[in-house]
Short mmCIF file of C-alpha atoms and ligand atoms in Angstrom, two decimals:
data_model
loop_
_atom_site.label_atom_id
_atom_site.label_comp_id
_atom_site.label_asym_id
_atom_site.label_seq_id
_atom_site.Cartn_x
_atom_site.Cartn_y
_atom_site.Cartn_z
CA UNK A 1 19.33 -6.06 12.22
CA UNK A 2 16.45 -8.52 11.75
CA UNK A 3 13.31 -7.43 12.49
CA UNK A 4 9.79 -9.23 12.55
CA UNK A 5 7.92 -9.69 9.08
CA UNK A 6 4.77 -10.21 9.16
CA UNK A 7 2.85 -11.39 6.15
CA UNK A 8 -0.59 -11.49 4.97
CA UNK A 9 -4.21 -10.69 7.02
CA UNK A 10 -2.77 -10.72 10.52
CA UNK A 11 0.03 -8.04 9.20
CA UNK A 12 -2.07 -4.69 9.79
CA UNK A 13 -3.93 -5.52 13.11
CA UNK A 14 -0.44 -6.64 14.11
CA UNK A 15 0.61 -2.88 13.02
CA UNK A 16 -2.33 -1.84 15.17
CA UNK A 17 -1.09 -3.28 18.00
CA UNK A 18 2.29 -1.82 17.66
CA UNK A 19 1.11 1.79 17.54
CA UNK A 20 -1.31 1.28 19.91
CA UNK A 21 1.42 0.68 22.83
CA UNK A 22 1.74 3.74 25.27
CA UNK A 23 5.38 3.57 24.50
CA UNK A 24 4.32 5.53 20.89
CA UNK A 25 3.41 9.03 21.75
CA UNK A 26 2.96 9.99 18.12
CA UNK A 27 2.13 8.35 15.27
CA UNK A 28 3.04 9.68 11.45
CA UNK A 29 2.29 8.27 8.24
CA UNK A 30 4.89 8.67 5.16
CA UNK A 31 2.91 8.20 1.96
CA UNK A 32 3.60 9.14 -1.47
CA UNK A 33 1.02 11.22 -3.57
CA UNK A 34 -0.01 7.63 -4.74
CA UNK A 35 -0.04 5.59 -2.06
CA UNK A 36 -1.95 8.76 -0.01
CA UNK A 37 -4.71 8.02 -2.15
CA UNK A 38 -4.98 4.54 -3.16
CA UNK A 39 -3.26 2.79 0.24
CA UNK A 40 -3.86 4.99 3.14
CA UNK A 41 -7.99 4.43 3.08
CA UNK A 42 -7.07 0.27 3.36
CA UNK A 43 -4.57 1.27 6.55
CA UNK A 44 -6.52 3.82 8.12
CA UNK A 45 -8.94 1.70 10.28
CA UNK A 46 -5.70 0.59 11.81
CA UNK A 47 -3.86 3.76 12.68
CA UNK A 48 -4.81 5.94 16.33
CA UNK A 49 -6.72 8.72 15.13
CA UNK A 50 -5.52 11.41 15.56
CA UNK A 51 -2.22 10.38 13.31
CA UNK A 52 -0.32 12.81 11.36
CA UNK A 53 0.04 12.43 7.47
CA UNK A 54 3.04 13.50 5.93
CA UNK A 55 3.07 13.30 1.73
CA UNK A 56 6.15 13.05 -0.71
CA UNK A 57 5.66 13.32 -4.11
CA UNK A 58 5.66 10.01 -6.03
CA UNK A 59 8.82 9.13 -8.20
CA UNK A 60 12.06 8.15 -7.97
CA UNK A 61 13.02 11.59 -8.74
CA UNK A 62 11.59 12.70 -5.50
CA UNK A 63 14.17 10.28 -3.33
CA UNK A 64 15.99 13.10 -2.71
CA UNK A 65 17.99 14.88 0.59
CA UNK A 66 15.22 17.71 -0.21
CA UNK A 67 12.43 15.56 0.32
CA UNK A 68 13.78 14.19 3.58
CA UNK A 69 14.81 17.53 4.72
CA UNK A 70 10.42 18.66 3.79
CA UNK A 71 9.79 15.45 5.94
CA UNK A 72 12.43 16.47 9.08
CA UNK A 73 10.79 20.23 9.05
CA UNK A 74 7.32 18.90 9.28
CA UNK A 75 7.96 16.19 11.80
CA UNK A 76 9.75 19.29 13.62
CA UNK A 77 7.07 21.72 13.25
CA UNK A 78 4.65 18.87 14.60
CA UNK A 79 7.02 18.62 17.78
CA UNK A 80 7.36 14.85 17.19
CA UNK A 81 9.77 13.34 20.13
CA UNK A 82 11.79 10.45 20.46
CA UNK A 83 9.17 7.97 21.09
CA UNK A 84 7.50 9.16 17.75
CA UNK A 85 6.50 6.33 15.40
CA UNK A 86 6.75 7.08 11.58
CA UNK A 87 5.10 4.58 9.23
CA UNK A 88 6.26 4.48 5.79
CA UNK A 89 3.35 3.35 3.32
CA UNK A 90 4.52 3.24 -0.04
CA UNK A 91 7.13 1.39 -2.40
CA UNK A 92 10.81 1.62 -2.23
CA UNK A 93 11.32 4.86 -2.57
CA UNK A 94 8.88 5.64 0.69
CA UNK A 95 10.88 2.87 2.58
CA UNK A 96 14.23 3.55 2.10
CA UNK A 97 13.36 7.45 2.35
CA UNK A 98 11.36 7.02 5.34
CA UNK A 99 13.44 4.79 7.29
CA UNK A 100 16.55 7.43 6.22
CA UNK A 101 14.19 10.00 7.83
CA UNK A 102 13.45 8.24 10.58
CA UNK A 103 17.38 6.69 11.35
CA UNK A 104 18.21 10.54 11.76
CA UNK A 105 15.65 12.36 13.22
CA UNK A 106 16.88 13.23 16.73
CA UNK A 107 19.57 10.44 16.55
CA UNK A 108 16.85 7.70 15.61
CA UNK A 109 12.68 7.22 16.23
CA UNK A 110 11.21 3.79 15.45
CA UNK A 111 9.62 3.51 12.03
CA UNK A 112 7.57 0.69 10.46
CA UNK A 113 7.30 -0.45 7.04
CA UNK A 114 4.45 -1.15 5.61
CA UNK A 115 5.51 -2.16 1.44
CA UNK A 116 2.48 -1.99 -0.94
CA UNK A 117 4.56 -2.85 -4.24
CA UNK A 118 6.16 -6.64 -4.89
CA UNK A 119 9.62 -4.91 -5.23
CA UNK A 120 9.24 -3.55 -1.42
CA UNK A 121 7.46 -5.95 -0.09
CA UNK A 122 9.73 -8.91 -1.51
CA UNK A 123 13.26 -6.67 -1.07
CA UNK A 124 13.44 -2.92 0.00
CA UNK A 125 11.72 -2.85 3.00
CA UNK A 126 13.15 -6.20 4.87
CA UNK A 127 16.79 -6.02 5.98
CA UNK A 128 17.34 -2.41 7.15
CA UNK A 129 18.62 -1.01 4.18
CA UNK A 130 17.48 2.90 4.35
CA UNK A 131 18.88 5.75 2.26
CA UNK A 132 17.85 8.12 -1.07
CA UNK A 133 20.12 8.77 -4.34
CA UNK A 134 22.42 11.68 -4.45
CA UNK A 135 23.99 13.17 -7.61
CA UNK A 136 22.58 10.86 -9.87
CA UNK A 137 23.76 7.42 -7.89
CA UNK A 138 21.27 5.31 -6.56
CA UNK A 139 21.16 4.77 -2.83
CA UNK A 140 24.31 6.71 -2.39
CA UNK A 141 23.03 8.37 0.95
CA UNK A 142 21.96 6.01 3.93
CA UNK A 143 22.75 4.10 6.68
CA UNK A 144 21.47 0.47 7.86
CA UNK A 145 18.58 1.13 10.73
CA UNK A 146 16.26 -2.09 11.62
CA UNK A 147 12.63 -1.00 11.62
CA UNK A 148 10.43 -1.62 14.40
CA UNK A 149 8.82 -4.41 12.06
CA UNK A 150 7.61 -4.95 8.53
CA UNK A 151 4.13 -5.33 7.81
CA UNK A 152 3.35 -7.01 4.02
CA UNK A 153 -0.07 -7.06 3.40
CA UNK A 154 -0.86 -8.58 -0.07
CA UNK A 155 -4.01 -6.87 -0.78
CA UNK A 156 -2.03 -3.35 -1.50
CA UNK A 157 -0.66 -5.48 -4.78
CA UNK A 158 -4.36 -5.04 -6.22
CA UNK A 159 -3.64 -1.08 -6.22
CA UNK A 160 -0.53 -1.89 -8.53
CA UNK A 161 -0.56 -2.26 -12.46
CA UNK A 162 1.18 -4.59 -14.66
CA UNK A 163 4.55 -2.52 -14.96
CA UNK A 164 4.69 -2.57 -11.42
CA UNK A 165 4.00 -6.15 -10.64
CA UNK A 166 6.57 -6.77 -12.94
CA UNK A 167 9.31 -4.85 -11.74
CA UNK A 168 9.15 -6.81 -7.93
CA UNK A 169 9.12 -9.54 -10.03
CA UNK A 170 13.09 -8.84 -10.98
CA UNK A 171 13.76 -9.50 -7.80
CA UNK A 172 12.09 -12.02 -6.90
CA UNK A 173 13.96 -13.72 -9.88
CA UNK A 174 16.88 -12.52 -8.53
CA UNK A 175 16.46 -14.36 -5.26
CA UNK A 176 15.73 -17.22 -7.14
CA UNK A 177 18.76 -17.67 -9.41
CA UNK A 178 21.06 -16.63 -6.27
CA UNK A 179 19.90 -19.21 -3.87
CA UNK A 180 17.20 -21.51 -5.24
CA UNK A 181 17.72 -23.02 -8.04
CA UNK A 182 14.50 -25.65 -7.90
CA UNK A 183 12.30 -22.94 -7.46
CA UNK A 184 13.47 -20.77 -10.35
CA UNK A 185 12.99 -23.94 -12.81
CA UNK A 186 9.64 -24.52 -11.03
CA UNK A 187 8.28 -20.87 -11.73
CA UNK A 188 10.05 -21.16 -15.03
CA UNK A 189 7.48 -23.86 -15.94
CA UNK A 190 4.78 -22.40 -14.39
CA UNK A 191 4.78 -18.51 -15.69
CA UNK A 192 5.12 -15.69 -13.42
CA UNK A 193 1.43 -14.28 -12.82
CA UNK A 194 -0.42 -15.44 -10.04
CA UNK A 195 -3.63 -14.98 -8.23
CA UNK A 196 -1.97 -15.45 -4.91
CA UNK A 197 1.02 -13.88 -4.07
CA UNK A 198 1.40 -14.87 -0.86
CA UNK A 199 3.70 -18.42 -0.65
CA UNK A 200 5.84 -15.97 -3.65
CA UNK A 201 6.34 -13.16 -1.17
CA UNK A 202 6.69 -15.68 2.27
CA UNK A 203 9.54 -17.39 0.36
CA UNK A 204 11.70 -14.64 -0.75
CA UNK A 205 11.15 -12.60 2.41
CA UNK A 206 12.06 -16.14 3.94
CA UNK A 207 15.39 -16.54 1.81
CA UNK A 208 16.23 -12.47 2.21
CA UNK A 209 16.25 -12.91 5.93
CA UNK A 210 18.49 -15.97 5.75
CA UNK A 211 21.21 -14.17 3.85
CA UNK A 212 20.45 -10.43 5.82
CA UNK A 213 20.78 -12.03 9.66
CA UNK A 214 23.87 -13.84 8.40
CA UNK A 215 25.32 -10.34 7.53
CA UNK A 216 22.89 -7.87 8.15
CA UNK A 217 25.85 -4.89 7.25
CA UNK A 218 27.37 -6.27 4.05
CA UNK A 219 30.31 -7.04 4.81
CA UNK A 220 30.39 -10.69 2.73
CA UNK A 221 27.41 -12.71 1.75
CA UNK A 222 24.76 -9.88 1.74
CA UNK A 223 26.53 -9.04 -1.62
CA UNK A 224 24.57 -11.86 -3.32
CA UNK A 225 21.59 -9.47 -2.71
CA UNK A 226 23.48 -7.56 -5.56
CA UNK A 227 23.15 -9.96 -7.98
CA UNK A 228 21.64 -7.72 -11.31
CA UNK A 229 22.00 -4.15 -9.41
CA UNK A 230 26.04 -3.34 -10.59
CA UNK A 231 24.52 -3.30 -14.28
CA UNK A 232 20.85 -2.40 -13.38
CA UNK A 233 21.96 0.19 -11.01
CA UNK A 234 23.38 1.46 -13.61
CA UNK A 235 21.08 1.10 -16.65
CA UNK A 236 18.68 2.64 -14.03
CA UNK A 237 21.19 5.76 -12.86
CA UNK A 238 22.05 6.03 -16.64
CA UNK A 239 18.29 6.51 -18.00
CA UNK A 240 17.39 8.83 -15.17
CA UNK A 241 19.55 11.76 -16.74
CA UNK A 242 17.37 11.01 -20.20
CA UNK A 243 14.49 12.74 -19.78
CA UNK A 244 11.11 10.29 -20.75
CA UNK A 245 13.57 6.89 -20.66
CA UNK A 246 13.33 5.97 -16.90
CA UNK A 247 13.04 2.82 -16.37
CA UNK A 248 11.97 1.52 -13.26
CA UNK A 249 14.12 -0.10 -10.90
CA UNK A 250 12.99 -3.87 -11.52
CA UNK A 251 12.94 -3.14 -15.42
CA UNK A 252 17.08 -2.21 -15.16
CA UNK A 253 17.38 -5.14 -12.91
CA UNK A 254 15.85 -7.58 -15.25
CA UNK A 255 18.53 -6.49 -17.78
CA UNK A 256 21.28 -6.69 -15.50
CA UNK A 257 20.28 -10.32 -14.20
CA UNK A 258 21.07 -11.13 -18.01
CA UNK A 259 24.24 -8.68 -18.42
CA UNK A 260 25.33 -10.37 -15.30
CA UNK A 261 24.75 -13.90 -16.22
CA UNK A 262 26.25 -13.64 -19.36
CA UNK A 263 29.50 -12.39 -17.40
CA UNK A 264 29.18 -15.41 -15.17
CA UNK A 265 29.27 -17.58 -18.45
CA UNK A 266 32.30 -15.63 -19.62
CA UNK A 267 34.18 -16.59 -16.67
CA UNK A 268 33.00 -20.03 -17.39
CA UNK A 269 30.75 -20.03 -14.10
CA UNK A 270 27.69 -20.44 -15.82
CA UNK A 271 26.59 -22.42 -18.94
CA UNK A 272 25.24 -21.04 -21.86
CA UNK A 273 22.27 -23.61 -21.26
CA UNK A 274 21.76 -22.10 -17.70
CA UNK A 275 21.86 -18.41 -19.52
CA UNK A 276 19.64 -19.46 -22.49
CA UNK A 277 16.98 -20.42 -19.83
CA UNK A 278 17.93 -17.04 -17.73
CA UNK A 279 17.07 -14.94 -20.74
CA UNK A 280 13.84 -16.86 -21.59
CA UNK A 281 12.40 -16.33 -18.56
CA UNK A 282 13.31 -12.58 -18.07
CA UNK A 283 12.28 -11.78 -21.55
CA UNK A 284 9.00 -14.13 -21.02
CA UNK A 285 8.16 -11.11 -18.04
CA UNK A 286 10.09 -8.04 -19.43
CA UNK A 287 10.62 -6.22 -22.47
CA UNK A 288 14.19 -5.27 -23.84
CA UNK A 289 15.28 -1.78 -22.70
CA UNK A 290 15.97 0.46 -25.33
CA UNK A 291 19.56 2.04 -25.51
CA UNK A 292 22.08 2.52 -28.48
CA UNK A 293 25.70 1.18 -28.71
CA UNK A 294 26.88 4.45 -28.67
CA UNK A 295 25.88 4.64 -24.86
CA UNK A 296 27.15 1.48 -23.33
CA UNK A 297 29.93 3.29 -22.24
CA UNK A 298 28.15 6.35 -20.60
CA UNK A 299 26.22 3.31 -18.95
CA UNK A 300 29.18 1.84 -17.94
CA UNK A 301 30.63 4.37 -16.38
CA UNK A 302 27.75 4.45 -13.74
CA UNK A 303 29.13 1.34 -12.72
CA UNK A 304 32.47 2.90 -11.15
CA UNK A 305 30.30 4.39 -8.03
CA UNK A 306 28.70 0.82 -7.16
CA UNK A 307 29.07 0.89 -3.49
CA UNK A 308 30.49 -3.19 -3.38
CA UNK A 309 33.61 -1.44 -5.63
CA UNK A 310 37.23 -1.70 -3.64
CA UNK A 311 38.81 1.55 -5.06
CA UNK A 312 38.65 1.21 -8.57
CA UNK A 313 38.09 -2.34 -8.54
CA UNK A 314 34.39 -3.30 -9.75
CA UNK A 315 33.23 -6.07 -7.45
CA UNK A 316 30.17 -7.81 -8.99
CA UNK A 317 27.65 -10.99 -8.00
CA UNK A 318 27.79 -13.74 -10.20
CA UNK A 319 26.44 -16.88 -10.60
CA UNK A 320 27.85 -20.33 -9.94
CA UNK A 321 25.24 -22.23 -11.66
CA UNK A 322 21.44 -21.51 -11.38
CA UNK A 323 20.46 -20.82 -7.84
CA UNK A 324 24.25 -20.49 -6.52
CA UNK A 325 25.76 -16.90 -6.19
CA UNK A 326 29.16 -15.89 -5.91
CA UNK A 327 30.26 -12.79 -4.79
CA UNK A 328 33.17 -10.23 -4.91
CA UNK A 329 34.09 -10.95 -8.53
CA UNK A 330 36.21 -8.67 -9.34
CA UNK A 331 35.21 -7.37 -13.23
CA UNK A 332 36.27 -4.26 -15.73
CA UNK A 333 34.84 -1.72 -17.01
CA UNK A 334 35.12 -2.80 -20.60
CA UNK A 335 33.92 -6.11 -19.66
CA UNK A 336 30.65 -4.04 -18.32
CA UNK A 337 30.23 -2.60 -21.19
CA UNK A 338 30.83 -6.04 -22.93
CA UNK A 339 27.53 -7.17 -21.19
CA UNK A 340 25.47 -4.09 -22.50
CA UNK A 341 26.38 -4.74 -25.88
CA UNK A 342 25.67 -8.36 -26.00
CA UNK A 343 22.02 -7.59 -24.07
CA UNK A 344 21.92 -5.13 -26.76
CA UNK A 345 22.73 -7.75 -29.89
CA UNK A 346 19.47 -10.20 -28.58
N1 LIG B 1 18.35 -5.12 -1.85
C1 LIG B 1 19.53 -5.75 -1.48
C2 LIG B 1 19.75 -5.79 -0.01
O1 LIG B 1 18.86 -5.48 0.77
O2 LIG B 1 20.81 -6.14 0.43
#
């Protein structure tokens, strides 16, 4: 399941190469409406030329079964065969989509991922996770496929704004606090923007791929990867049926780190210290998400589709002390909603 990541200036050319093999007969780009217009012109001097474009629109909203059936009809229509390439350029929603896409089109083409936000380029694109939500559950549909490689150029970052940066950010926190503790305290000193992003991205693609080739289907430790995501997943499920709330998917993880840490203190994992300095440094990047009482429950609830659950046992990540994750923790649905009150209460 693991594939090659390359990172930084040699990533692209190394793309080039790739699709330049006479093993590719065809070569299609997956971009969103965003990354079509602000992405594609820095990949372009890398691609064959006469490469086929294929556009989604942009939004979460969009990682849909339709949108992946509007990409299987047009790489049908364009006759592409089994030794088709599809590139996904985008963000998390383009990866997971595209590598979906590309997992079932005629039983499996290669794809490459090419991530230009942090959250992708740090997370969704290494590992082989693919897939798109279904009724309202995140990531519901999919299957793990190892692309052909992932190629994480920092300079797409520039094309991002703030909100953005910050929501890759969650989970590059999230990395931190489940397997390296030194470096959370370190960049808990230091602040979270950067000029370079480079070692930040090299060292949780680095940690990601320790966990991933250990269990690269999820059957144990991968689950630390879940740290944040049984509350964030759904905060972020949750907001997506409130029309003008969405947040995006780093914002709901951010909250759930804390929801999640403060369950890890009430089963006496975690110190309050440890979760004091937790909360300061999420809330020093993010601002509190908006929700009333009233709704923990309906937020809850999303919680009872997690995919780690054992029937109707919710199986959360939690922490063992700063840097030290422990998984399969089994945890209620009243002591969910628990967590959403007392993020609510700071
Ligand atoms: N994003 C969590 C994982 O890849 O397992």
């Amino acid at each position: 399941m693991d594939s090659s990541v390359f990172i930084g200036p040699e990533a692209l050319p190394a793309l080039a190469e790739l699709l330049h093999r006479p093993a590719v007969s065809r070569v299609f780009v997956l971009t969103d409406s965003n990354t079509a217009r602000l992405c594609l012109p820095l990949l372009e001097k890398h691609l064959p030329t006469n490469y086929q474009l294929i556009e989604i629109p942009a939004g979460e909203e969009y990682k849909t079964l339709a949108s992946c059936e509007a990409v299987w009809s047009q790489l049908t229509e364009q006759r592409a065969d089994r030794f088709a390439v599809l590139v996904n350029l985008g963000g998390g929603v383009v990866t997971d989509l595209g590598g979906f896409v590309a997992a079932l089109y005629k039983r499996g083409i290669r794809f490459a991922q090419v991530p230009t936000t942090l959250l992708a380029q740090v997370d969704a694109s290494v590992g082989g996770k693919t897939g798109v939500d279904f009724q309202g559950f995140k990531n519901h549909l999919g299957v793990f496929q190892a692309p052909a490689a992932v190629f994480v150029d920092p300079q797409f970052l520039q094309t991002l704004d703030v909100r953005q940066l910050k929501s890759g950010y969650a989970e590059v926190l999230k990395h931190w606090l489940i397997a390296d503790g030194a470096a959370f305290n370190q960049h808990r000193r230091l602040g979270w923007l950067t000029d370079d992003w480079t070692p930040i991205i090299r060292e949780s693609v680095a940690l990601k791929q320790r966990i991933v080739v250990q269990d690269p289907l999820e059957s144990g430790l991968r689950k630390l990867l879940n740290f944040g995501h049984t509350v964030g997943h759904a905060i972020e499920s949750y907001l997506l049926t409130q029309p003008g709330r969405e947040a995006l998917h780093g914002e709901a993880v951010a909250a759930g780190l804390v929801c999640e840490s403060w369950l890890s203190v009430q089963r006496g994992l975690l110190s309050p210290e440890e979760l004091d300095k937790i909360e300061t440094f999420v809330f020093s990047v993010f601002d509190k998400l908006s929700f009333v009482l009233l709704e923990t429950a309906a937020i809850a609830d999303f919680a009872l589709q997690d995919k780690k659950n054992v029937g109707a046992t919710i199986n959360c990540t939690l922490l063992q002390g700063i840097g030290n994750g422990v998984f399969d923790q089994a945890v209620t649905l009243t002591e969910i909603a628990e967590s959403l009150r007392y993020y609510h209460r700071l």
